[in-house]
mmCIF file with all atom_site columns, C-alpha atoms in Angstrom:
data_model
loop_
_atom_site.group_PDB
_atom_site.id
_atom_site.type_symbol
_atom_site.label_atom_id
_atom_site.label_alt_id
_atom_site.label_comp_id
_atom_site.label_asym_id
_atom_site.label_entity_id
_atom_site.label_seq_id
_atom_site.pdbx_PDB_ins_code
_atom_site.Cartn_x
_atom_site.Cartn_y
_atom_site.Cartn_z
_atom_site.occupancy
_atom_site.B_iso_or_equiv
_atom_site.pdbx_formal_charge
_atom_site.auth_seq_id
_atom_site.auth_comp_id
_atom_site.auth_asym_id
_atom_site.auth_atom_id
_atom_site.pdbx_PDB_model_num
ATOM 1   C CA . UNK A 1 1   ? 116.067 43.547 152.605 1.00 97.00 ? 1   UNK A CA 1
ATOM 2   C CA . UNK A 1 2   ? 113.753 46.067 151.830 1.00 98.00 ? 2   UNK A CA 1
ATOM 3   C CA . UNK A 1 3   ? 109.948 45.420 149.996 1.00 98.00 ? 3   UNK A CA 1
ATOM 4   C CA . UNK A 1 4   ? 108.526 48.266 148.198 1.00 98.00 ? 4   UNK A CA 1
ATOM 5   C CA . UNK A 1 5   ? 104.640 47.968 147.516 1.00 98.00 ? 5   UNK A CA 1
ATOM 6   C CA . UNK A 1 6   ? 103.273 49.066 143.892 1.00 98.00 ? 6   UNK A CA 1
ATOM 7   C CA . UNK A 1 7   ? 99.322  49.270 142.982 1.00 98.00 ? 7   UNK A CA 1
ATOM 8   C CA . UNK A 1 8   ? 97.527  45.700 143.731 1.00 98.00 ? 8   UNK A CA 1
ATOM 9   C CA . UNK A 1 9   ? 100.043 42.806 143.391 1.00 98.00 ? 9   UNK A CA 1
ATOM 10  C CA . UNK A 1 10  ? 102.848 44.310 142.569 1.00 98.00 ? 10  UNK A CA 1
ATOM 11  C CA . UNK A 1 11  ? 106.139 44.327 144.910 1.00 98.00 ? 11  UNK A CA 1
ATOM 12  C CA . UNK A 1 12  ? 109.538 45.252 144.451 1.00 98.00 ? 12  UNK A CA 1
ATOM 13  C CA . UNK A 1 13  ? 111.963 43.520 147.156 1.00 98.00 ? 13  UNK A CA 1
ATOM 14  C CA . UNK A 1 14  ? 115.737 44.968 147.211 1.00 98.00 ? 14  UNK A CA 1
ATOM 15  C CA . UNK A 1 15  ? 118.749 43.434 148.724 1.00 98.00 ? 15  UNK A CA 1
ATOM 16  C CA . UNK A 1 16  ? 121.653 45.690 148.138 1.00 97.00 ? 16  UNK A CA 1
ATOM 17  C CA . UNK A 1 17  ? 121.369 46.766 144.335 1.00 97.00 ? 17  UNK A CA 1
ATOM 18  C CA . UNK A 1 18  ? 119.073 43.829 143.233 1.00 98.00 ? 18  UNK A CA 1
ATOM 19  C CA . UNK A 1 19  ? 115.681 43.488 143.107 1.00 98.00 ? 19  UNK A CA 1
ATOM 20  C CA . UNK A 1 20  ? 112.845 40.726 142.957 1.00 99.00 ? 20  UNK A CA 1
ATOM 21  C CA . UNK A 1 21  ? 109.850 41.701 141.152 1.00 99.00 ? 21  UNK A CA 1
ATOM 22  C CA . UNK A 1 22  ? 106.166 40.113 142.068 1.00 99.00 ? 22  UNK A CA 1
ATOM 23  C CA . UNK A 1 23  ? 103.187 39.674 140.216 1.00 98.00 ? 23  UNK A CA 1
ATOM 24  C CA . UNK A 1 24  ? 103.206 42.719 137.501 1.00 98.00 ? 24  UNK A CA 1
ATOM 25  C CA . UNK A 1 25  ? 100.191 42.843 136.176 1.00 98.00 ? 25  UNK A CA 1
ATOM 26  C CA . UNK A 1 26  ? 97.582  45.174 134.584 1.00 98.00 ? 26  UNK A CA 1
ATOM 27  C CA . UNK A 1 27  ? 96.559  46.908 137.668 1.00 98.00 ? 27  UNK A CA 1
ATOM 28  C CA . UNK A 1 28  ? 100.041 48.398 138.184 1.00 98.00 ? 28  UNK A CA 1
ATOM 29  C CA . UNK A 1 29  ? 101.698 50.966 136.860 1.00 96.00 ? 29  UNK A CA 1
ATOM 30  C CA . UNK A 1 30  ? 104.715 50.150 134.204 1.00 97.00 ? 30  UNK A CA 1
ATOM 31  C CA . UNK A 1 31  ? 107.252 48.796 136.272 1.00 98.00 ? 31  UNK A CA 1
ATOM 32  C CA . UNK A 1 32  ? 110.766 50.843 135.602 1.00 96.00 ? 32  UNK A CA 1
ATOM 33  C CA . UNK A 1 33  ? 112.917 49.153 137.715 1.00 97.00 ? 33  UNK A CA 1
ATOM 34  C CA . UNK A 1 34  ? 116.764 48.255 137.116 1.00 98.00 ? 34  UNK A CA 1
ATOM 35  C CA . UNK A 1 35  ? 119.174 45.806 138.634 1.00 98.00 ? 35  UNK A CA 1
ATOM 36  C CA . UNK A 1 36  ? 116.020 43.474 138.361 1.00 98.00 ? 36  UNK A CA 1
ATOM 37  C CA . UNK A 1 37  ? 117.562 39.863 138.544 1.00 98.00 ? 37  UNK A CA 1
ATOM 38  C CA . UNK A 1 38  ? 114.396 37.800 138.840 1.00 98.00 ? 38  UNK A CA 1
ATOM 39  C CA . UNK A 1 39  ? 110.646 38.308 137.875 1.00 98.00 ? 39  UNK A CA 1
ATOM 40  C CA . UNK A 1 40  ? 108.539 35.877 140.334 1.00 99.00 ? 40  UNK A CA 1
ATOM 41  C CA . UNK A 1 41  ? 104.600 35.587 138.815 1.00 98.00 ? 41  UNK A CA 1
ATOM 42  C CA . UNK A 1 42  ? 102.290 33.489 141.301 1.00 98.00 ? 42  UNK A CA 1
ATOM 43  C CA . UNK A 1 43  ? 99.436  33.048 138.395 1.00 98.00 ? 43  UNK A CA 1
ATOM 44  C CA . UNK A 1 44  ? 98.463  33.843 135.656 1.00 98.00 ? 44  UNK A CA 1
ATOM 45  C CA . UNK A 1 45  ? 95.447  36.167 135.682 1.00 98.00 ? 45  UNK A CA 1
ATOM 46  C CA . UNK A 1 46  ? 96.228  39.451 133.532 1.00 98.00 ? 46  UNK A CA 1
ATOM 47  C CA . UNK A 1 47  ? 96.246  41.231 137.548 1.00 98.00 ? 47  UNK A CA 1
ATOM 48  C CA . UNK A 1 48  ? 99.432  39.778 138.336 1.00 98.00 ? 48  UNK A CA 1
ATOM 49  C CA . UNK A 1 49  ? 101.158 39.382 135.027 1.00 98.00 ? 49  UNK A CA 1
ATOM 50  C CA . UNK A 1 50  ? 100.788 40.586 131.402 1.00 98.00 ? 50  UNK A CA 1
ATOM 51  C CA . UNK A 1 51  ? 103.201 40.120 128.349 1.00 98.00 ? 51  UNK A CA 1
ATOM 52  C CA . UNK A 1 52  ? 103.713 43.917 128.371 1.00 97.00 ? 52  UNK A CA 1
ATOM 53  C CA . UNK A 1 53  ? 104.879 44.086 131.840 1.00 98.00 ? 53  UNK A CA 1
ATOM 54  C CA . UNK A 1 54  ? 107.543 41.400 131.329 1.00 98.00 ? 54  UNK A CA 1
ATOM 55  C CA . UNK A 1 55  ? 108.858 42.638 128.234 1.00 97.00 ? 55  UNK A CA 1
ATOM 56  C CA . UNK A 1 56  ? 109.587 46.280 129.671 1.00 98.00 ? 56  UNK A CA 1
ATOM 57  C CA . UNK A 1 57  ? 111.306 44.887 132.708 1.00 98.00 ? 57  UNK A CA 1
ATOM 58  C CA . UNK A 1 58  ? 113.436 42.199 130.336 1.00 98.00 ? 58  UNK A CA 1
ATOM 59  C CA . UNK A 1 59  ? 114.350 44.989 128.084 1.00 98.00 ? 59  UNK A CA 1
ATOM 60  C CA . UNK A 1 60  ? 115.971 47.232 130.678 1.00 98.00 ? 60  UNK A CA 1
ATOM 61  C CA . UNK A 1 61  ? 117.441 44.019 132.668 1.00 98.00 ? 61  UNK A CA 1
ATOM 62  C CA . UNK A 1 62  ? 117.706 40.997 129.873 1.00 97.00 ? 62  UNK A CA 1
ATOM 63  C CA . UNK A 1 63  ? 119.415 38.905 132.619 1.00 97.00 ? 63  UNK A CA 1
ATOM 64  C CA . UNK A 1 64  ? 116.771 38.503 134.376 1.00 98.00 ? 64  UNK A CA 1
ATOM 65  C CA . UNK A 1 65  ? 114.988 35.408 134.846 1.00 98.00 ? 65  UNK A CA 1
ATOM 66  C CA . UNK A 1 66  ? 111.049 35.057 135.368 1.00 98.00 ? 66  UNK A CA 1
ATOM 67  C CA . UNK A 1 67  ? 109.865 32.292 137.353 1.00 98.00 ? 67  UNK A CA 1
ATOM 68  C CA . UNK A 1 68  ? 106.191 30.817 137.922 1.00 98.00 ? 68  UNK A CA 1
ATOM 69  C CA . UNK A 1 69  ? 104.282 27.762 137.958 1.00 98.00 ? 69  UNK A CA 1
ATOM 70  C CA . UNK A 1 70  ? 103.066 25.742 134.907 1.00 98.00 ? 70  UNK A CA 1
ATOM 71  C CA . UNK A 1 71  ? 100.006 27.719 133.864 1.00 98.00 ? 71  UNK A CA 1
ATOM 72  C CA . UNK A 1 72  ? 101.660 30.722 133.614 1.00 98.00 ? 72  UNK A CA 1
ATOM 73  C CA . UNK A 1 73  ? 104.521 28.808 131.495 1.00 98.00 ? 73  UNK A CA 1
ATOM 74  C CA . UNK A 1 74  ? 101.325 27.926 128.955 1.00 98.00 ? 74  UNK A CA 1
ATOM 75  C CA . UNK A 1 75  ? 99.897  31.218 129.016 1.00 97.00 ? 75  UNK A CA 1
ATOM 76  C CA . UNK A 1 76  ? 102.980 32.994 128.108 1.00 97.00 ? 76  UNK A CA 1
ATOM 77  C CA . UNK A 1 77  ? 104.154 30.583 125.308 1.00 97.00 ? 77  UNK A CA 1
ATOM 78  C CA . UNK A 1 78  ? 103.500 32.839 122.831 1.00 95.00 ? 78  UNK A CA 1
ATOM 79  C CA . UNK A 1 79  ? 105.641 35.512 124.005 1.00 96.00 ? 79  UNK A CA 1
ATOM 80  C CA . UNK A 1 80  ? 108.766 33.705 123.712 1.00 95.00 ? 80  UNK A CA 1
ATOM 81  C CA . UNK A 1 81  ? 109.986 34.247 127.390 1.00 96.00 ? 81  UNK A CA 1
ATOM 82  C CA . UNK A 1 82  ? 111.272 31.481 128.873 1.00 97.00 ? 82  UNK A CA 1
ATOM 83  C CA . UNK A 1 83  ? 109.962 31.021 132.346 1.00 98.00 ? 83  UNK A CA 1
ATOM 84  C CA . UNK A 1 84  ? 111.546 28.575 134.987 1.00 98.00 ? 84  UNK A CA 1
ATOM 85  C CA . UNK A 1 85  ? 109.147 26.552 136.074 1.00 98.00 ? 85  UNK A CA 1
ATOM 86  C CA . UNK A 1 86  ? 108.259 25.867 139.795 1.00 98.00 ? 86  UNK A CA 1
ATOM 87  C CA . UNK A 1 87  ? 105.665 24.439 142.278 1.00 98.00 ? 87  UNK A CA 1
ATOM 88  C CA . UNK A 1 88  ? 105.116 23.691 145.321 1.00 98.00 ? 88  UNK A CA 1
ATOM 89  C CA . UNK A 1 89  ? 108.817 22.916 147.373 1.00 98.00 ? 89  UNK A CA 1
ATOM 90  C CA . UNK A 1 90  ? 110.947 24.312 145.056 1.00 98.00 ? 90  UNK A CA 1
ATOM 91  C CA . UNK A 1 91  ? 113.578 26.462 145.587 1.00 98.00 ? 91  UNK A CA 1
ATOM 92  C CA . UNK A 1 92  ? 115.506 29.294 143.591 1.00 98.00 ? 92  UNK A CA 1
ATOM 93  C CA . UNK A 1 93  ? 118.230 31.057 144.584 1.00 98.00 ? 93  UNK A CA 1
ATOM 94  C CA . UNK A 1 94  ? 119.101 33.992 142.194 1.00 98.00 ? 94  UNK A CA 1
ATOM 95  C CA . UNK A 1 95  ? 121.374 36.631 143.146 1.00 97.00 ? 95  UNK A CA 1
ATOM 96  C CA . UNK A 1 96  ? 121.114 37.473 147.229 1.00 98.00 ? 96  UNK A CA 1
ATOM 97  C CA . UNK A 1 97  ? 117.528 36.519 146.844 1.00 98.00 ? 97  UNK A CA 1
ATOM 98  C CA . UNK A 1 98  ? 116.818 32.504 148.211 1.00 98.00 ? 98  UNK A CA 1
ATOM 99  C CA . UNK A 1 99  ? 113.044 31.639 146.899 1.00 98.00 ? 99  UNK A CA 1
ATOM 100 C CA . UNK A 1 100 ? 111.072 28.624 148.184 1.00 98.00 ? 100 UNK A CA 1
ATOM 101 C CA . UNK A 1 101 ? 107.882 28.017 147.035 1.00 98.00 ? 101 UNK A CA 1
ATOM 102 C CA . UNK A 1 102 ? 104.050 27.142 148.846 1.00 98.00 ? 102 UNK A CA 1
ATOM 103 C CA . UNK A 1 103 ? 101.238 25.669 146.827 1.00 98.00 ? 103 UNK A CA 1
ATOM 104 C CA . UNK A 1 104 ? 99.858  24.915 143.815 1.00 98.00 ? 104 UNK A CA 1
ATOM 105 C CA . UNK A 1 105 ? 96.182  26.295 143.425 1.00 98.00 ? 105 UNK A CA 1
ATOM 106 C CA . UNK A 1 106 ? 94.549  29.803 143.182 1.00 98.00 ? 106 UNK A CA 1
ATOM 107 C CA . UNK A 1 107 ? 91.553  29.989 144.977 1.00 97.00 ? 107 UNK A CA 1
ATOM 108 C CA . UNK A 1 108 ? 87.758  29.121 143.776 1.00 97.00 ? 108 UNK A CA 1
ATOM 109 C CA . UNK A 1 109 ? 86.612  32.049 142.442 1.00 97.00 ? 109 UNK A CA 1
ATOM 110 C CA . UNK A 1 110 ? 82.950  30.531 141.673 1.00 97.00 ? 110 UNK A CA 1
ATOM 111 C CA . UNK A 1 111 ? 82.669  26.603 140.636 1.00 97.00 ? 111 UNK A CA 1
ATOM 112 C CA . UNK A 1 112 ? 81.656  27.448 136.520 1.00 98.00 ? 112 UNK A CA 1
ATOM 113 C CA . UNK A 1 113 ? 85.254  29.244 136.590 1.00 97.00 ? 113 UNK A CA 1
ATOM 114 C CA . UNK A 1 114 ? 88.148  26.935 136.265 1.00 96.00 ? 114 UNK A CA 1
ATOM 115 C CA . UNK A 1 115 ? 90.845  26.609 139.233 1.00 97.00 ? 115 UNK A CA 1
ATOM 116 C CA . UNK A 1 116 ? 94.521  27.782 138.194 1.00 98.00 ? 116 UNK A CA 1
ATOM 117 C CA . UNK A 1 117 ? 97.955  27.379 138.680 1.00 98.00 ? 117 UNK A CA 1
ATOM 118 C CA . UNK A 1 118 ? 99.147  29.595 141.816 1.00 98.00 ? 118 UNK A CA 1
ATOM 119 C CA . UNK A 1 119 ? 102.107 28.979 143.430 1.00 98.00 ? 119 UNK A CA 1
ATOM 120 C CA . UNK A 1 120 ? 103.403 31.482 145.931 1.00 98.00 ? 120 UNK A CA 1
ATOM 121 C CA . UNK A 1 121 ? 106.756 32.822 147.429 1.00 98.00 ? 121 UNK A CA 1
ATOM 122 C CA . UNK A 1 122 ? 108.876 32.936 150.432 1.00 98.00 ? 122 UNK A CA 1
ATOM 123 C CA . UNK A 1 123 ? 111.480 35.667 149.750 1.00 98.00 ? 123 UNK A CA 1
ATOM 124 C CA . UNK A 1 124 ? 114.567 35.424 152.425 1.00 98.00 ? 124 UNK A CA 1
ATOM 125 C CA . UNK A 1 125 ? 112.878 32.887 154.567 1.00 98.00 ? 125 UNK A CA 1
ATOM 126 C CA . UNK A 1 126 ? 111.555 36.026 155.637 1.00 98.00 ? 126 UNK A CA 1
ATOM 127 C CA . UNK A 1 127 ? 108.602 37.728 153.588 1.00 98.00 ? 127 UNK A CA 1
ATOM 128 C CA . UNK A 1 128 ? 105.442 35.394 151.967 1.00 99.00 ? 128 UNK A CA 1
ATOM 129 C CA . UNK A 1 129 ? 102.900 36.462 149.518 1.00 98.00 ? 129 UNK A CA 1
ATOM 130 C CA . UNK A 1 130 ? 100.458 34.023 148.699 1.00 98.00 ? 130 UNK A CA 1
ATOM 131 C CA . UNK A 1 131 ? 99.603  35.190 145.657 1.00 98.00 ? 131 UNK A CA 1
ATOM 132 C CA . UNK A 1 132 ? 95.549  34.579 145.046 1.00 98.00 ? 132 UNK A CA 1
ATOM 133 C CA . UNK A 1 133 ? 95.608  31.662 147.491 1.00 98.00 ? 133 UNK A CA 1
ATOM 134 C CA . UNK A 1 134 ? 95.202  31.167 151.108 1.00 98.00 ? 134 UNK A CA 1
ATOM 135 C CA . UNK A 1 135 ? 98.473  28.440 151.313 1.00 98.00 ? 135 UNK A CA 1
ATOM 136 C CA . UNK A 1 136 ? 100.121 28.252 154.425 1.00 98.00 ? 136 UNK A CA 1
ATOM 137 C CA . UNK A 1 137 ? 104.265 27.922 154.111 1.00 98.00 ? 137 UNK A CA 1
ATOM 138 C CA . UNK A 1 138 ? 104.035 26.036 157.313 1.00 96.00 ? 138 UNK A CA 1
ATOM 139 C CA . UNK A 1 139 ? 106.789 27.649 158.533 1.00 97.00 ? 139 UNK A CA 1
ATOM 140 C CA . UNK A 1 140 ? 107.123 30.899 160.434 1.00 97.00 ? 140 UNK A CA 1
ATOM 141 C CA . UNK A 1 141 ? 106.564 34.013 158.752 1.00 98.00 ? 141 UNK A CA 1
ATOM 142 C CA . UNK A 1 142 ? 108.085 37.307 159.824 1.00 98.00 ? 142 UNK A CA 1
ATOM 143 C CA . UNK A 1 143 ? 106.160 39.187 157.431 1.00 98.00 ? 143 UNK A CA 1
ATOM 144 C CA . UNK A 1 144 ? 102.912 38.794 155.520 1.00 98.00 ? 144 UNK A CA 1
ATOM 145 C CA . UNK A 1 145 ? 101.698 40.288 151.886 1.00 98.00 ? 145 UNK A CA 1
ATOM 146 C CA . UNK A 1 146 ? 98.050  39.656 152.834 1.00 98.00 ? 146 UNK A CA 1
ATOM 147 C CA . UNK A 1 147 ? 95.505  39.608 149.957 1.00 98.00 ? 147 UNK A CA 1
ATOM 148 C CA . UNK A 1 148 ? 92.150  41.886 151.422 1.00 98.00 ? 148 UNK A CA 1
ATOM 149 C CA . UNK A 1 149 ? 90.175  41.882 148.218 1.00 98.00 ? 149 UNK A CA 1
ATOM 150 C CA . UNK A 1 150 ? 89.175  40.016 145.167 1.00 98.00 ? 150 UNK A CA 1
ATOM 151 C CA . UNK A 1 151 ? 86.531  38.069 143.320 1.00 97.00 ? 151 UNK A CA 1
ATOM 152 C CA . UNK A 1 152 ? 87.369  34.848 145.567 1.00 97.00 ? 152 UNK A CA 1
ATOM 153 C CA . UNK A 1 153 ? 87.726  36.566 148.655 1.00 97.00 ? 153 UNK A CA 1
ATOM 154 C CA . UNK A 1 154 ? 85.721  36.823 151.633 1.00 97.00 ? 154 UNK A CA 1
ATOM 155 C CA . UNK A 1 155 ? 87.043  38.809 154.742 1.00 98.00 ? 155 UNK A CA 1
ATOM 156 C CA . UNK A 1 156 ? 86.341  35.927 157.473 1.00 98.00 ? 156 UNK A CA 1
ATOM 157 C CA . UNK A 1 157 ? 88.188  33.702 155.339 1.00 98.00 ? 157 UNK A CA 1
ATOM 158 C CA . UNK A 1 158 ? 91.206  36.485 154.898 1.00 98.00 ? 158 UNK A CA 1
ATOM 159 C CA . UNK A 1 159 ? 90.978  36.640 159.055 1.00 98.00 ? 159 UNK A CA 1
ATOM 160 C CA . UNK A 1 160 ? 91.270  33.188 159.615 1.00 98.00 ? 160 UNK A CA 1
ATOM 161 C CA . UNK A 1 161 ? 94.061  32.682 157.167 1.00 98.00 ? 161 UNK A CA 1
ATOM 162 C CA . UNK A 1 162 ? 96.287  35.167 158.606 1.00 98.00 ? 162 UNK A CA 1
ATOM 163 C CA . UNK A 1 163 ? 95.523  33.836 161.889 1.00 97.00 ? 163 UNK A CA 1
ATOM 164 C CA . UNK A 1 164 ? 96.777  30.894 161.269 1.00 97.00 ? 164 UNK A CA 1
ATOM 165 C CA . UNK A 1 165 ? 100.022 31.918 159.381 1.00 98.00 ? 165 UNK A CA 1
ATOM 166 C CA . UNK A 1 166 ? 100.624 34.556 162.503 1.00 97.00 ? 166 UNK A CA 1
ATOM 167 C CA . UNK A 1 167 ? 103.313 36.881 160.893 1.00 98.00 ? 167 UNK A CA 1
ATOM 168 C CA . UNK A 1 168 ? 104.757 39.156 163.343 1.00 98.00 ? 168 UNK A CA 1
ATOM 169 C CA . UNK A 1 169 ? 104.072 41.711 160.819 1.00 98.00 ? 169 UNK A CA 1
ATOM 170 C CA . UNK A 1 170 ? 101.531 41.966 157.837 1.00 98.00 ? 170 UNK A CA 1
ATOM 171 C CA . UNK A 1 171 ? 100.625 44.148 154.905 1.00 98.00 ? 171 UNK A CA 1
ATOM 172 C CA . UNK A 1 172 ? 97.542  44.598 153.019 1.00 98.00 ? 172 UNK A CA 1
ATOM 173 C CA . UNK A 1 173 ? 98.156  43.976 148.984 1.00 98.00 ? 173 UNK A CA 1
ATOM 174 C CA . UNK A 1 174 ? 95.314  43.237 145.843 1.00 98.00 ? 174 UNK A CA 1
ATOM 175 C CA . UNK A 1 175 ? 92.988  46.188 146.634 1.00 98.00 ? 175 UNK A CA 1
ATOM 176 C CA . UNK A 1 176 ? 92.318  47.399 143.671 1.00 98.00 ? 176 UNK A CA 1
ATOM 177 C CA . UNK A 1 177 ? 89.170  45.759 143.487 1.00 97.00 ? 177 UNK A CA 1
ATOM 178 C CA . UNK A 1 178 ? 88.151  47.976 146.388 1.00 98.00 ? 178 UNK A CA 1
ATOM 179 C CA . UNK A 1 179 ? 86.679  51.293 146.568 1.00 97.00 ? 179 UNK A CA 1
ATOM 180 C CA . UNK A 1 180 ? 88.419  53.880 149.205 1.00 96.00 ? 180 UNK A CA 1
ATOM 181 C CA . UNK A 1 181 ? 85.762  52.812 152.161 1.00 97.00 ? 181 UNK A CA 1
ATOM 182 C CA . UNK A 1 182 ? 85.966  49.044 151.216 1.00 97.00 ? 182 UNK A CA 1
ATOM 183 C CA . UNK A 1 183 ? 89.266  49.122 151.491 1.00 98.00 ? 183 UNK A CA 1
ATOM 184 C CA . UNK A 1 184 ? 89.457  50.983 155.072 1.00 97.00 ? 184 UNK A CA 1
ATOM 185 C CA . UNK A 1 185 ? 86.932  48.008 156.036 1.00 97.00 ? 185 UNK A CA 1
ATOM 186 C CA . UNK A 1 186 ? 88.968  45.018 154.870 1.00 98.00 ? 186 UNK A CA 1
ATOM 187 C CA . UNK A 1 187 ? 92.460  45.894 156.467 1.00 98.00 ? 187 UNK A CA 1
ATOM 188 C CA . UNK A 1 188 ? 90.373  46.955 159.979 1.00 98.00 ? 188 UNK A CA 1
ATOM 189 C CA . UNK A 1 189 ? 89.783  43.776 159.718 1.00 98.00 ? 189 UNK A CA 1
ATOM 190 C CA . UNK A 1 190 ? 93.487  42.525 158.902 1.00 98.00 ? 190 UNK A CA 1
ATOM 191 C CA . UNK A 1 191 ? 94.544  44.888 161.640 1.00 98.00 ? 191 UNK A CA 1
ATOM 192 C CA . UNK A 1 192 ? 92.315  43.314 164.244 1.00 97.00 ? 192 UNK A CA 1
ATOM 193 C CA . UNK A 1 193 ? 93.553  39.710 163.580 1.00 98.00 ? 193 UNK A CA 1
ATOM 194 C CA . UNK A 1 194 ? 97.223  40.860 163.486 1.00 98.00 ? 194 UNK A CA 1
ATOM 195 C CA . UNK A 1 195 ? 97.472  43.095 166.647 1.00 97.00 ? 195 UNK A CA 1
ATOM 196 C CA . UNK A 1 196 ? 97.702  42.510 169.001 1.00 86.00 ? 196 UNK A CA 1
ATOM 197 C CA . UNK A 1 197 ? 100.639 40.125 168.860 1.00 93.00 ? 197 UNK A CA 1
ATOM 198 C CA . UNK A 1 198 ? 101.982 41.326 165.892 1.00 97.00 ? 198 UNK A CA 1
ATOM 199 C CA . UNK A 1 199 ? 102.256 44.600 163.758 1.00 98.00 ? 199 UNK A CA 1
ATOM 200 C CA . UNK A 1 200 ? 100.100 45.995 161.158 1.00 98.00 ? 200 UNK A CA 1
ATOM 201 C CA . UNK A 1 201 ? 101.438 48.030 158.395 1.00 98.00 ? 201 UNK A CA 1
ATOM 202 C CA . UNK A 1 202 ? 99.633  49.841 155.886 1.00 98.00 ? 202 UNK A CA 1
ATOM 203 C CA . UNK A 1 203 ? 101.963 50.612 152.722 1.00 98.00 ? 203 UNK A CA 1
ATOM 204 C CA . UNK A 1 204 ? 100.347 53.232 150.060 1.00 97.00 ? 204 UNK A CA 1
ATOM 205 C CA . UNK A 1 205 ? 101.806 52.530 146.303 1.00 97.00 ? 205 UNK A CA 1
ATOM 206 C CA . UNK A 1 206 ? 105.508 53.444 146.385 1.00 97.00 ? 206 UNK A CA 1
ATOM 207 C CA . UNK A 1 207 ? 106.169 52.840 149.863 1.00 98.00 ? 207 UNK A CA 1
ATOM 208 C CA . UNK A 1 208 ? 108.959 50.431 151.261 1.00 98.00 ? 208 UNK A CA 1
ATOM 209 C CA . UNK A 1 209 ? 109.264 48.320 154.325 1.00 98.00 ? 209 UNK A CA 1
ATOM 210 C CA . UNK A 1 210 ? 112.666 46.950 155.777 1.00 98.00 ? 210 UNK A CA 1
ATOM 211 C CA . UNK A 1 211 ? 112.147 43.024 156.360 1.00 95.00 ? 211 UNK A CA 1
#
């Protein structure tokens, strides 16, 4: 299994010739992919998904099925795509691709801004991304999509929550909030709290990763 990183949120995770997409929002470029057989969406914030996105993937794979939690079902009513559904302890399997799903709330961005739907993903048993949430699968995690900056984010939070998940390998995702020094600063700081023990990778846009 192989995860590619796009700009931000987006990933791209290919078994064979299928692939997962995650989170393809307006911070990524259009996402061309084929032999797409599942869309997951952790939220609903116009970052990690927008109608545009979804209908350029569905039109070059229209068997694909998008999956998310219930506030992303709500905001994407008027599109007409059907999503499936899920929350925390579901699972999904959809092609070689088994899904299980960790939480059920995006972080507090401030307390006048309301708290969302976020639900996010273990891919394989192997690879989680949070999505905008600090949720702990409680199981082990091989590797780790970290979040290193956002609105809701501060960096001794980020530390402490990969800390306590302890992949044996992490990379940084949802920079593009960041400028070009911020962004050397946050995943110094991912680095430090993965090494270490484990292994830090740093994945530019288009890059892959074997899991």
């Amino acid at each position: 299994m192989e995860v590619t990183k796009l700009e931000h949120a987006c990933q791209i995770v290919t078994e064979g010739d299928a692939r997962l997409v995650i989170d393809p929002g307006n911070f990524t470029r259009p996402v061309e992919a084929t032999g797409v057989v599942a869309v997951v969406v952790t939220h609903e914030h116009p970052d990690h998904v927008t109608p545009e996105q979804l209908a350029g993937i569905l039109a070059r794979n229209p068997d694909a099925v998008v999956i998310g939690p219930a506030g992303v079902a709500a905001a994407l009513a008027e599109t007409g795509i059907p999503i499936d559904v899920v929350t925390d302890g579901d699972h999904r399997t959809v092609g070689p691709f088994d899904l299980t799903f960790h939480g059920t709330r995006h972080n507090v961005i401030h307390s006048s801004i309301p708290v969302i739907d976020n639900t996010g993903v273990l891919v394989g048993g192997r690879l989680f991304y949070p999505g905008d949430s600090y949720t702990d699968p409680g199981v082990p995690v091989e590797v780790l999509a970290a979040p290193v900056g956002a609105p809701w984010l501060k960096v001794a939070e980020m530390m402490d929550y990969v800390t306590a998940v302890a992949p044996r390998r992490a990379y940084p995702v949802h920079e593009a909030t960041l400028s070009e020094i911020g962004y050397g600063m946050h995943t110094g700081r991912l680095r430090e709290v993965v090494e270490p023990d484990g292994e830090f990778v740093l994945l530019a846009p288009g890059e892959s990763l074997t899991v």
